[in-house]
Amino acid sequence: MTAIAIADEVRTALESGQAVVALESTILSHGLPPGRNREVADRLEAVVRQAGAVPATIAVLDGKARIGLSDQQLERVCAADSGLVKLSMRDLGPAMALGQDGATTVASTAALAHAAGIGVFGTGGLGGVHLPLPGKHTTWDVSADLDALAEIPILVVSSGVKSILDVAATLELLETRSVPVIGYRTGHFPGFYLRESEFELAWRVDSAKQAADVVDAHRQAPGSAGILLANPIPHAYEMDREFHDRLLADGMKLVEEQGVQGRDVTPVLLDHFHTASGGVSLDANEALVVANVTLAAEVAADLAAR
């Protein structure tokens, strides 16, 4: 009995060469409040279809990795009492063997998407190297998302990395692992809730077709790394920089005071942003992930047409 179940619509699309876009489930179960998460889930699948592709939201349910979810399964993922745990790549085997329902992160979504034959993935923000907590000079907290992107030949479209991370260290690590980072209509790496960080990028594209050209050529070049297409948050939803920096500083203090560690750091910091910003960051989060998924679908459709 296979541990990966591909929905009929997704399987048919893959077999016929139609564009398919992978979507993660952690943003639904852990990144957005109940009610709004289901609205966003439906909106993401809708924009993928509007761009000419088939959505494949991924999660682990009933001991199987599900590639493409039914309405009922999406409801389970988004339920307030879902009990879903956050699953990175290392957690997939135990979760499936022990029948634990779980939401997939960027790393595990990319791995399962690739296993199913899906080459394009749209998300909000990539994980990365965490900032050291106040009073500490370094951290060993590095997201598995980076290794996954270095080893899995998938295109990930995101608004850079989450703004609670060490952007400089993350970009250095991506360079070390030979992951091309391409700016979409920008020469600077996006700052998640901010359109630009201080870090310049070596490469940019200005259309979905150019992005597809890069993906096509990259897959013919030596190596097995994926590609990060960095798409800035839409102008209207960019957060005020001073306000953003204050929220981040307060959030880091909160994490230190509560002794939060490991994979719990990101949900705590994001919840602080959502609460302390009065919902501003929630609106921003939805806007950027919708923009990224739309772009991912456009690139996937262009690739499929070749």
PDB file of C-alpha atoms in Angstrom:
ATOM      1  CA  MET A   1       0.000   0.000   0.000  1.00  0.00           C
ATOM      2  CA  THR A   2       1.570   3.253  -1.120  1.00  0.00           C
ATOM      3  CA  ALA A   3       2.099   6.018   1.432  1.00  0.00           C
ATOM      4  CA  ILE A   4       1.446   8.717  -1.182  1.00  0.00           C
ATOM      5  CA  ALA A   5      -2.062   9.265  -2.544  1.00  0.00           C
ATOM      6  CA  ILE A   6      -2.436  11.542  -5.585  1.00  0.00           C
ATOM      7  CA  ALA A   7      -5.894  13.008  -6.167  1.00  0.00           C
ATOM      8  CA  ASP A   8      -7.517  11.952  -9.449  1.00  0.00           C
ATOM      9  CA  GLU A   9      -7.575  15.498 -10.850  1.00  0.00           C
ATOM     10  CA  VAL A  10      -3.891  15.999 -10.100  1.00  0.00           C
ATOM     11  CA  ARG A  11      -2.908  12.596 -11.487  1.00  0.00           C
ATOM     12  CA  THR A  12      -4.840  13.226 -14.702  1.00  0.00           C
ATOM     13  CA  ALA A  13      -3.205  16.643 -15.111  1.00  0.00           C
ATOM     14  CA  LEU A  14       0.278  15.225 -14.599  1.00  0.00           C
ATOM     15  CA  GLU A  15      -0.292  12.356 -17.028  1.00  0.00           C
ATOM     16  CA  SER A  16      -1.569  14.742 -19.705  1.00  0.00           C
ATOM     17  CA  GLY A  17       1.249  17.263 -19.230  1.00  0.00           C
ATOM     18  CA  GLN A  18      -1.000  19.962 -17.790  1.00  0.00           C
ATOM     19  CA  ALA A  19       0.433  22.539 -15.391  1.00  0.00           C
ATOM     20  CA  VAL A  20       0.201  21.660 -11.695  1.00  0.00           C
ATOM     21  CA  VAL A  21       1.167  23.860  -8.736  1.00  0.00           C
ATOM     22  CA  ALA A  22       1.959  22.486  -5.283  1.00  0.00           C
ATOM     23  CA  LEU A  23       0.595  24.335  -2.235  1.00  0.00           C
ATOM     24  CA  GLU A  24       1.653  23.797   1.367  1.00  0.00           C
ATOM     25  CA  SER A  25      -0.755  23.216   4.254  1.00  0.00           C
ATOM     26  CA  THR A  26       1.215  24.647   7.196  1.00  0.00           C
ATOM     27  CA  ILE A  27       0.212  28.184   6.234  1.00  0.00           C
ATOM     28  CA  LEU A  28      -3.411  27.051   6.608  1.00  0.00           C
ATOM     29  CA  SER A  29      -3.173  25.080   9.846  1.00  0.00           C
ATOM     30  CA  HIS A  30      -0.510  27.112  11.651  1.00  0.00           C
ATOM     31  CA  GLY A  31      -0.191  30.452   9.842  1.00  0.00           C
ATOM     32  CA  LEU A  32      -3.764  31.725   9.639  1.00  0.00           C
ATOM     33  CA  PRO A  33      -6.697  31.738  12.105  1.00  0.00           C
ATOM     34  CA  PRO A  34      -9.637  29.324  11.680  1.00  0.00           C
ATOM     35  CA  GLY A  35     -12.209  30.591   9.218  1.00  0.00           C
ATOM     36  CA  ARG A  36      -9.827  32.851   7.375  1.00  0.00           C
ATOM     37  CA  ASN A  37      -7.542  29.918   6.627  1.00  0.00           C
ATOM     38  CA  ARG A  38     -10.293  28.134   4.706  1.00  0.00           C
ATOM     39  CA  GLU A  39     -11.119  31.294   2.768  1.00  0.00           C
ATOM     40  CA  VAL A  40      -7.452  31.617   1.800  1.00  0.00           C
ATOM     41  CA  ALA A  41      -7.240  27.921   0.877  1.00  0.00           C
ATOM     42  CA  ASP A  42     -10.151  28.320  -1.538  1.00  0.00           C
ATOM     43  CA  ARG A  43      -8.737  31.565  -2.903  1.00  0.00           C
ATOM     44  CA  LEU A  44      -5.328  30.003  -3.578  1.00  0.00           C
ATOM     45  CA  GLU A  45      -6.803  27.057  -5.439  1.00  0.00           C
ATOM     46  CA  ALA A  46      -9.005  29.456  -7.421  1.00  0.00           C
ATOM     47  CA  VAL A  47      -6.139  31.688  -8.609  1.00  0.00           C
ATOM     48  CA  VAL A  48      -4.169  28.624  -9.709  1.00  0.00           C
ATOM     49  CA  ARG A  49      -7.092  27.502 -11.852  1.00  0.00           C
ATOM     50  CA  GLN A  50      -7.587  31.002 -13.254  1.00  0.00           C
ATOM     51  CA  ALA A  51      -3.979  30.960 -14.457  1.00  0.00           C
ATOM     52  CA  GLY A  52      -4.514  27.675 -16.297  1.00  0.00           C
ATOM     53  CA  ALA A  53      -3.049  25.206 -13.804  1.00  0.00           C
ATOM     54  CA  VAL A  54      -4.310  22.561 -11.372  1.00  0.00           C
ATOM     55  CA  PRO A  55      -3.791  23.143  -7.623  1.00  0.00           C
ATOM     56  CA  ALA A  56      -2.319  20.386  -5.454  1.00  0.00           C
ATOM     57  CA  THR A  57      -2.572  21.282  -1.780  1.00  0.00           C
ATOM     58  CA  ILE A  58      -0.472  18.798   0.195  1.00  0.00           C
ATOM     59  CA  ALA A  59      -0.932  17.355   3.697  1.00  0.00           C
ATOM     60  CA  VAL A  60      -0.613  14.075   5.589  1.00  0.00           C
ATOM     61  CA  LEU A  61      -4.006  12.635   6.544  1.00  0.00           C
ATOM     62  CA  ASP A  62      -4.955   9.149   7.750  1.00  0.00           C
ATOM     63  CA  GLY A  63      -1.401   7.866   7.406  1.00  0.00           C
ATOM     64  CA  LYS A  64      -0.968   8.981   3.809  1.00  0.00           C
ATOM     65  CA  ALA A  65       0.646  11.943   2.112  1.00  0.00           C
ATOM     66  CA  ARG A  66      -2.152  13.531   0.109  1.00  0.00           C
ATOM     67  CA  ILE A  67      -1.248  15.315  -3.115  1.00  0.00           C
ATOM     68  CA  GLY A  68      -4.367  17.357  -3.811  1.00  0.00           C
ATOM     69  CA  LEU A  69      -7.120  17.669  -1.220  1.00  0.00           C
ATOM     70  CA  SER A  70     -10.895  17.338  -1.462  1.00  0.00           C
ATOM     71  CA  ASP A  71     -13.179  19.968   0.072  1.00  0.00           C
ATOM     72  CA  GLN A  72     -13.689  17.696   3.083  1.00  0.00           C
ATOM     73  CA  GLN A  73      -9.938  17.214   3.528  1.00  0.00           C
ATOM     74  CA  LEU A  74      -9.323  20.958   3.256  1.00  0.00           C
ATOM     75  CA  GLU A  75     -11.940  21.448   5.953  1.00  0.00           C
ATOM     76  CA  ARG A  76     -10.018  19.045   8.217  1.00  0.00           C
ATOM     77  CA  VAL A  77      -6.764  20.918   7.639  1.00  0.00           C
ATOM     78  CA  CYS A  78      -8.381  24.274   8.427  1.00  0.00           C
ATOM     79  CA  ALA A  79     -10.447  23.187  11.437  1.00  0.00           C
ATOM     80  CA  ALA A  80      -9.662  24.861  14.760  1.00  0.00           C
ATOM     81  CA  ASP A  81      -9.454  21.440  16.437  1.00  0.00           C
ATOM     82  CA  SER A  82      -7.657  19.677  13.574  1.00  0.00           C
ATOM     83  CA  GLY A  83      -4.803  18.444  15.761  1.00  0.00           C
ATOM     84  CA  LEU A  84      -2.456  18.624  12.790  1.00  0.00           C
ATOM     85  CA  VAL A  85       1.215  18.770  13.693  1.00  0.00           C
ATOM     86  CA  LYS A  86       3.802  20.660  11.676  1.00  0.00           C
ATOM     87  CA  LEU A  87       5.690  18.172   9.486  1.00  0.00           C
ATOM     88  CA  SER A  88       9.064  18.843   7.919  1.00  0.00           C
ATOM     89  CA  MET A  89      10.850  16.252   5.755  1.00  0.00           C
ATOM     90  CA  ARG A  90      12.242  14.332   8.731  1.00  0.00           C
ATOM     91  CA  ASP A  91       8.738  13.909  10.160  1.00  0.00           C
ATOM     92  CA  LEU A  92       7.039  12.378   7.126  1.00  0.00           C
ATOM     93  CA  GLY A  93       7.975   8.754   7.782  1.00  0.00           C
ATOM     94  CA  PRO A  94       7.024   8.731  11.487  1.00  0.00           C
ATOM     95  CA  ALA A  95       3.779  10.608  10.825  1.00  0.00           C
ATOM     96  CA  MET A  96       2.680   8.248   8.072  1.00  0.00           C
ATOM     97  CA  ALA A  97       3.681   5.126  10.016  1.00  0.00           C
ATOM     98  CA  LEU A  98       1.943   6.231  13.205  1.00  0.00           C
ATOM     99  CA  GLY A  99      -1.151   7.662  11.531  1.00  0.00           C
ATOM    100  CA  GLN A 100      -0.532  11.229  12.692  1.00  0.00           C
ATOM    101  CA  ASP A 101      -2.317  13.920  10.686  1.00  0.00           C
ATOM    102  CA  GLY A 102       0.031  16.742   9.781  1.00  0.00           C
ATOM    103  CA  ALA A 103       0.514  19.905   7.750  1.00  0.00           C
ATOM    104  CA  THR A 104       3.489  20.082   5.423  1.00  0.00           C
ATOM    105  CA  THR A 105       6.151  22.794   5.548  1.00  0.00           C
ATOM    106  CA  VAL A 106       8.032  24.139   2.538  1.00  0.00           C
ATOM    107  CA  ALA A 107      10.603  21.326   2.835  1.00  0.00           C
ATOM    108  CA  SER A 108       8.128  18.452   3.085  1.00  0.00           C
ATOM    109  CA  THR A 109       5.775  19.967   0.500  1.00  0.00           C
ATOM    110  CA  ALA A 110       8.664  20.289  -1.969  1.00  0.00           C
ATOM    111  CA  ALA A 111       9.750  16.701  -1.324  1.00  0.00           C
ATOM    112  CA  LEU A 112       6.270  15.247  -1.756  1.00  0.00           C
ATOM    113  CA  ALA A 113       5.536  17.432  -4.786  1.00  0.00           C
ATOM    114  CA  HIS A 114       8.731  16.247  -6.481  1.00  0.00           C
ATOM    115  CA  ALA A 115       7.926  12.630  -5.648  1.00  0.00           C
ATOM    116  CA  ALA A 116       4.565  13.092  -7.372  1.00  0.00           C
ATOM    117  CA  GLY A 117       6.137  14.724 -10.439  1.00  0.00           C
ATOM    118  CA  ILE A 118       5.208  18.343  -9.663  1.00  0.00           C
ATOM    119  CA  GLY A 119       7.917  20.905 -10.459  1.00  0.00           C
ATOM    120  CA  VAL A 120       6.431  24.237  -9.319  1.00  0.00           C
ATOM    121  CA  PHE A 121       5.461  25.305  -5.804  1.00  0.00           C
ATOM    122  CA  GLY A 122       3.954  28.610  -4.619  1.00  0.00           C
ATOM    123  CA  THR A 123       4.182  29.664  -0.973  1.00  0.00           C
ATOM    124  CA  GLY A 124       4.421  32.685   1.320  1.00  0.00           C
ATOM    125  CA  GLY A 125       7.914  32.813   2.751  1.00  0.00           C
ATOM    126  CA  LEU A 126      10.800  30.372   2.764  1.00  0.00           C
ATOM    127  CA  GLY A 127      12.345  29.249   6.047  1.00  0.00           C
ATOM    128  CA  GLY A 128      15.968  30.111   6.696  1.00  0.00           C
ATOM    129  CA  VAL A 129      18.637  30.822   9.284  1.00  0.00           C
ATOM    130  CA  HIS A 130      17.090  32.156  12.486  1.00  0.00           C
ATOM    131  CA  LEU A 131      18.303  35.328  14.128  1.00  0.00           C
ATOM    132  CA  PRO A 132      20.193  34.831  17.393  1.00  0.00           C
ATOM    133  CA  LEU A 133      18.093  35.573  20.452  1.00  0.00           C
ATOM    134  CA  PRO A 134      18.986  38.718  22.433  1.00  0.00           C
ATOM    135  CA  GLY A 135      22.272  38.224  24.282  1.00  0.00           C
ATOM    136  CA  LYS A 136      23.427  35.342  22.065  1.00  0.00           C
ATOM    137  CA  HIS A 137      25.977  35.642  19.291  1.00  0.00           C
ATOM    138  CA  THR A 138      24.958  32.747  17.068  1.00  0.00           C
ATOM    139  CA  THR A 139      22.269  30.141  16.453  1.00  0.00           C
ATOM    140  CA  TRP A 140      22.169  26.605  15.084  1.00  0.00           C
ATOM    141  CA  ASP A 141      18.500  27.018  14.186  1.00  0.00           C
ATOM    142  CA  VAL A 142      18.456  26.594  10.407  1.00  0.00           C
ATOM    143  CA  SER A 143      15.311  25.595   8.536  1.00  0.00           C
ATOM    144  CA  ALA A 144      15.273  22.318   6.625  1.00  0.00           C
ATOM    145  CA  ASP A 145      13.686  24.336   3.801  1.00  0.00           C
ATOM    146  CA  LEU A 146      17.154  25.408   2.679  1.00  0.00           C
ATOM    147  CA  ASP A 147      18.560  21.879   2.335  1.00  0.00           C
ATOM    148  CA  ALA A 148      15.374  20.802   0.599  1.00  0.00           C
ATOM    149  CA  LEU A 149      15.714  23.591  -1.956  1.00  0.00           C
ATOM    150  CA  ALA A 150      19.365  22.673  -2.474  1.00  0.00           C
ATOM    151  CA  GLU A 151      18.564  19.020  -3.160  1.00  0.00           C
ATOM    152  CA  ILE A 152      15.138  19.014  -4.836  1.00  0.00           C
ATOM    153  CA  PRO A 153      14.863  20.377  -8.417  1.00  0.00           C
ATOM    154  CA  ILE A 154      11.677  22.360  -7.843  1.00  0.00           C
ATOM    155  CA  LEU A 155      10.818  26.007  -8.454  1.00  0.00           C
ATOM    156  CA  VAL A 156       9.695  27.728  -5.250  1.00  0.00           C
ATOM    157  CA  VAL A 157       7.990  31.106  -5.584  1.00  0.00           C
ATOM    158  CA  SER A 158       8.002  33.116  -2.346  1.00  0.00           C
ATOM    159  CA  SER A 159       8.345  36.665  -1.015  1.00  0.00           C
ATOM    160  CA  GLY A 160      11.878  35.896   0.089  1.00  0.00           C
ATOM    161  CA  VAL A 161      12.179  34.455   3.575  1.00  0.00           C
ATOM    162  CA  LYS A 162      10.054  35.266   6.601  1.00  0.00           C
ATOM    163  CA  SER A 163      11.106  38.631   8.025  1.00  0.00           C
ATOM    164  CA  ILE A 164      11.806  37.082  11.429  1.00  0.00           C
ATOM    165  CA  LEU A 165      14.911  35.406   9.973  1.00  0.00           C
ATOM    166  CA  ASP A 166      18.552  36.301   9.371  1.00  0.00           C
ATOM    167  CA  VAL A 167      18.355  37.258   5.698  1.00  0.00           C
ATOM    168  CA  ALA A 168      22.104  37.732   5.187  1.00  0.00           C
ATOM    169  CA  ALA A 169      22.985  34.317   6.602  1.00  0.00           C
ATOM    170  CA  THR A 170      20.169  32.665   4.668  1.00  0.00           C
ATOM    171  CA  LEU A 171      21.336  34.116   1.351  1.00  0.00           C
ATOM    172  CA  GLU A 172      24.925  33.054   2.082  1.00  0.00           C
ATOM    173  CA  LEU A 173      23.761  29.510   2.739  1.00  0.00           C
ATOM    174  CA  LEU A 174      21.704  29.417  -0.460  1.00  0.00           C
ATOM    175  CA  GLU A 175      24.766  30.608  -2.384  1.00  0.00           C
ATOM    176  CA  THR A 176      26.901  27.902  -0.767  1.00  0.00           C
ATOM    177  CA  ARG A 177      24.361  25.259  -1.789  1.00  0.00           C
ATOM    178  CA  SER A 178      24.256  26.608  -5.386  1.00  0.00           C
ATOM    179  CA  VAL A 179      20.592  27.604  -5.294  1.00  0.00           C
ATOM    180  CA  PRO A 180      19.880  30.386  -7.820  1.00  0.00           C
ATOM    181  CA  VAL A 181      17.839  33.225  -6.321  1.00  0.00           C
ATOM    182  CA  ILE A 182      15.990  35.198  -8.985  1.00  0.00           C
ATOM    183  CA  GLY A 183      14.235  38.490  -8.303  1.00  0.00           C
ATOM    184  CA  TYR A 184      10.860  38.953  -9.967  1.00  0.00           C
ATOM    185  CA  ARG A 185      10.778  42.538 -11.252  1.00  0.00           C
ATOM    186  CA  THR A 186      13.269  43.530  -8.550  1.00  0.00           C
ATOM    187  CA  GLY A 187      17.026  43.732  -8.137  1.00  0.00           C
ATOM    188  CA  HIS A 188      16.827  43.300  -4.355  1.00  0.00           C
ATOM    189  CA  PHE A 189      15.821  40.356  -2.234  1.00  0.00           C
ATOM    190  CA  PRO A 190      12.289  40.909  -0.888  1.00  0.00           C
ATOM    191  CA  GLY A 191      11.785  41.397   2.848  1.00  0.00           C
ATOM    192  CA  PHE A 192       8.534  39.400   3.155  1.00  0.00           C
ATOM    193  CA  TYR A 193       6.277  42.118   4.682  1.00  0.00           C
ATOM    194  CA  LEU A 194       8.627  44.666   3.053  1.00  0.00           C
ATOM    195  CA  ARG A 195       9.137  44.882  -0.692  1.00  0.00           C
ATOM    196  CA  GLU A 196      12.906  45.130  -0.492  1.00  0.00           C
ATOM    197  CA  SER A 197      15.730  44.252   1.847  1.00  0.00           C
ATOM    198  CA  GLU A 198      19.196  45.773   1.618  1.00  0.00           C
ATOM    199  CA  PHE A 199      20.542  42.743  -0.231  1.00  0.00           C
ATOM    200  CA  GLU A 200      21.046  42.938  -3.993  1.00  0.00           C
ATOM    201  CA  LEU A 201      20.404  39.969  -6.267  1.00  0.00           C
ATOM    202  CA  ALA A 202      22.598  38.814  -9.139  1.00  0.00           C
ATOM    203  CA  TRP A 203      19.639  37.891 -11.360  1.00  0.00           C
ATOM    204  CA  ARG A 204      16.172  39.189 -12.134  1.00  0.00           C
ATOM    205  CA  VAL A 205      13.346  38.423 -14.550  1.00  0.00           C
ATOM    206  CA  ASP A 206      10.463  40.654 -15.537  1.00  0.00           C
ATOM    207  CA  SER A 207       7.849  38.194 -16.776  1.00  0.00           C
ATOM    208  CA  ALA A 208       6.538  34.701 -16.100  1.00  0.00           C
ATOM    209  CA  LYS A 209       7.929  33.658 -19.496  1.00  0.00           C
ATOM    210  CA  GLN A 210      11.432  34.809 -18.552  1.00  0.00           C
ATOM    211  CA  ALA A 211      11.120  32.919 -15.272  1.00  0.00           C
ATOM    212  CA  ALA A 212      10.073  29.798 -17.172  1.00  0.00           C
ATOM    213  CA  ASP A 213      13.079  30.263 -19.504  1.00  0.00           C
ATOM    214  CA  VAL A 214      15.369  30.275 -16.468  1.00  0.00           C
ATOM    215  CA  VAL A 215      13.735  27.176 -15.000  1.00  0.00           C
ATOM    216  CA  ASP A 216      13.977  25.361 -18.335  1.00  0.00           C
ATOM    217  CA  ALA A 217      17.674  26.191 -18.749  1.00  0.00           C
ATOM    218  CA  HIS A 218      18.510  25.479 -15.094  1.00  0.00           C
ATOM    219  CA  ARG A 219      17.046  21.994 -15.350  1.00  0.00           C
ATOM    220  CA  GLN A 220      19.314  21.268 -18.309  1.00  0.00           C
ATOM    221  CA  ALA A 221      22.408  22.493 -16.469  1.00  0.00           C
ATOM    222  CA  PRO A 222      24.426  20.243 -14.139  1.00  0.00           C
ATOM    223  CA  GLY A 223      23.226  19.915 -10.558  1.00  0.00           C
ATOM    224  CA  SER A 224      20.053  18.994  -8.686  1.00  0.00           C
ATOM    225  CA  ALA A 225      19.205  22.196  -6.821  1.00  0.00           C
ATOM    226  CA  GLY A 226      15.886  23.945  -7.076  1.00  0.00           C
ATOM    227  CA  ILE A 227      15.305  27.632  -7.806  1.00  0.00           C
ATOM    228  CA  LEU A 228      13.964  30.403  -5.597  1.00  0.00           C
ATOM    229  CA  LEU A 229      11.903  32.992  -7.463  1.00  0.00           C
ATOM    230  CA  ALA A 230      11.606  35.943  -5.083  1.00  0.00           C
ATOM    231  CA  ASN A 231       8.427  37.962  -5.620  1.00  0.00           C
ATOM    232  CA  PRO A 232       7.911  41.157  -3.546  1.00  0.00           C
ATOM    233  CA  ILE A 233       4.680  41.703  -1.628  1.00  0.00           C
ATOM    234  CA  PRO A 234       2.173  43.844  -3.609  1.00  0.00           C
ATOM    235  CA  HIS A 235       2.739  47.587  -3.082  1.00  0.00           C
ATOM    236  CA  ALA A 236      -0.615  48.200  -1.380  1.00  0.00           C
ATOM    237  CA  TYR A 237       0.112  45.667   1.369  1.00  0.00           C
ATOM    238  CA  GLU A 238       3.708  46.546   2.233  1.00  0.00           C
ATOM    239  CA  MET A 239       4.104  47.167   5.963  1.00  0.00           C
ATOM    240  CA  ASP A 240       5.574  50.413   7.305  1.00  0.00           C
ATOM    241  CA  ARG A 241       9.271  49.660   7.849  1.00  0.00           C
ATOM    242  CA  GLU A 242       9.574  51.311  11.269  1.00  0.00           C
ATOM    243  CA  PHE A 243       6.429  49.539  12.485  1.00  0.00           C
ATOM    244  CA  HIS A 244       7.733  46.241  11.120  1.00  0.00           C
ATOM    245  CA  ASP A 245      11.102  46.568  12.837  1.00  0.00           C
ATOM    246  CA  ARG A 246       9.451  47.403  16.165  1.00  0.00           C
ATOM    247  CA  LEU A 247       7.199  44.349  15.933  1.00  0.00           C
ATOM    248  CA  LEU A 248      10.190  42.143  15.164  1.00  0.00           C
ATOM    249  CA  ALA A 249      12.220  43.449  18.109  1.00  0.00           C
ATOM    250  CA  ASP A 250       9.295  42.966  20.505  1.00  0.00           C
ATOM    251  CA  GLY A 251       8.671  39.481  19.110  1.00  0.00           C
ATOM    252  CA  MET A 252      12.276  38.409  19.659  1.00  0.00           C
ATOM    253  CA  LYS A 253      12.049  39.536  23.279  1.00  0.00           C
ATOM    254  CA  LEU A 254       8.836  37.552  23.677  1.00  0.00           C
ATOM    255  CA  VAL A 255      10.468  34.390  22.323  1.00  0.00           C
ATOM    256  CA  GLU A 256      13.374  34.771  24.735  1.00  0.00           C
ATOM    257  CA  GLU A 257      11.121  35.394  27.727  1.00  0.00           C
ATOM    258  CA  GLN A 258       8.963  32.363  26.942  1.00  0.00           C
ATOM    259  CA  GLY A 259      11.942  30.108  26.222  1.00  0.00           C
ATOM    260  CA  VAL A 260      10.550  29.132  22.819  1.00  0.00           C
ATOM    261  CA  GLN A 261      12.878  26.993  20.696  1.00  0.00           C
ATOM    262  CA  GLY A 262      13.070  25.048  17.439  1.00  0.00           C
ATOM    263  CA  ARG A 263      10.094  24.758  15.142  1.00  0.00           C
ATOM    264  CA  ASP A 264       7.869  26.602  17.635  1.00  0.00           C
ATOM    265  CA  VAL A 265       9.734  29.893  17.136  1.00  0.00           C
ATOM    266  CA  THR A 266       8.190  30.793  13.770  1.00  0.00           C
ATOM    267  CA  PRO A 267       4.523  30.224  14.779  1.00  0.00           C
ATOM    268  CA  VAL A 268       5.018  32.251  17.992  1.00  0.00           C
ATOM    269  CA  LEU A 269       6.646  35.160  16.165  1.00  0.00           C
ATOM    270  CA  LEU A 270       4.064  35.177  13.385  1.00  0.00           C
ATOM    271  CA  ASP A 271       1.235  35.078  15.916  1.00  0.00           C
ATOM    272  CA  HIS A 272       2.847  38.068  17.667  1.00  0.00           C
ATOM    273  CA  PHE A 273       2.974  39.948  14.345  1.00  0.00           C
ATOM    274  CA  HIS A 274      -0.684  39.172  13.637  1.00  0.00           C
ATOM    275  CA  THR A 275      -1.851  40.182  17.115  1.00  0.00           C
ATOM    276  CA  ALA A 276       0.350  43.224  17.705  1.00  0.00           C
ATOM    277  CA  SER A 277      -0.277  44.639  14.216  1.00  0.00           C
ATOM    278  CA  GLY A 278      -4.040  44.539  14.653  1.00  0.00           C
ATOM    279  CA  GLY A 279      -4.425  42.263  11.646  1.00  0.00           C
ATOM    280  CA  VAL A 280      -2.226  44.290   9.287  1.00  0.00           C
ATOM    281  CA  SER A 281       0.254  41.421   8.924  1.00  0.00           C
ATOM    282  CA  LEU A 282      -2.589  38.950   8.292  1.00  0.00           C
ATOM    283  CA  ASP A 283      -3.770  41.002   5.330  1.00  0.00           C
ATOM    284  CA  ALA A 284      -0.196  41.291   4.118  1.00  0.00           C
ATOM    285  CA  ASN A 285       0.383  37.564   4.498  1.00  0.00           C
ATOM    286  CA  GLU A 286      -2.685  36.717   2.450  1.00  0.00           C
ATOM    287  CA  ALA A 287      -1.838  39.246  -0.261  1.00  0.00           C
ATOM    288  CA  LEU A 288       1.717  38.026  -0.723  1.00  0.00           C
ATOM    289  CA  VAL A 289       0.885  34.324  -0.822  1.00  0.00           C
ATOM    290  CA  VAL A 290      -1.905  34.944  -3.357  1.00  0.00           C
ATOM    291  CA  ALA A 291       0.537  36.925  -5.522  1.00  0.00           C
ATOM    292  CA  ASN A 292       3.178  34.188  -5.259  1.00  0.00           C
ATOM    293  CA  VAL A 293       0.790  31.353  -6.055  1.00  0.00           C
ATOM    294  CA  THR A 294      -0.590  33.293  -9.033  1.00  0.00           C
ATOM    295  CA  LEU A 295       2.928  33.814 -10.370  1.00  0.00           C
ATOM    296  CA  ALA A 296       3.795  30.157  -9.759  1.00  0.00           C
ATOM    297  CA  ALA A 297       0.756  29.096 -11.776  1.00  0.00           C
ATOM    298  CA  GLU A 298       1.663  31.429 -14.628  1.00  0.00           C
ATOM    299  CA  VAL A 299       5.189  30.006 -14.777  1.00  0.00           C
ATOM    300  CA  ALA A 300       3.884  26.428 -14.532  1.00  0.00           C
ATOM    301  CA  ALA A 301       1.442  27.061 -17.385  1.00  0.00           C
ATOM    302  CA  ASP A 302       4.225  28.462 -19.556  1.00  0.00           C
ATOM    303  CA  LEU A 303       6.466  25.461 -18.823  1.00  0.00           C
ATOM    304  CA  ALA A 304       3.653  23.022 -19.558  1.00  0.00           C
ATOM    305  CA  ALA A 305       2.976  24.657 -22.915  1.00  0.00           C
ATOM    306  CA  ARG A 306       6.516  23.915 -24.134  1.00  0.00           C
TER     307      ARG A 306
END
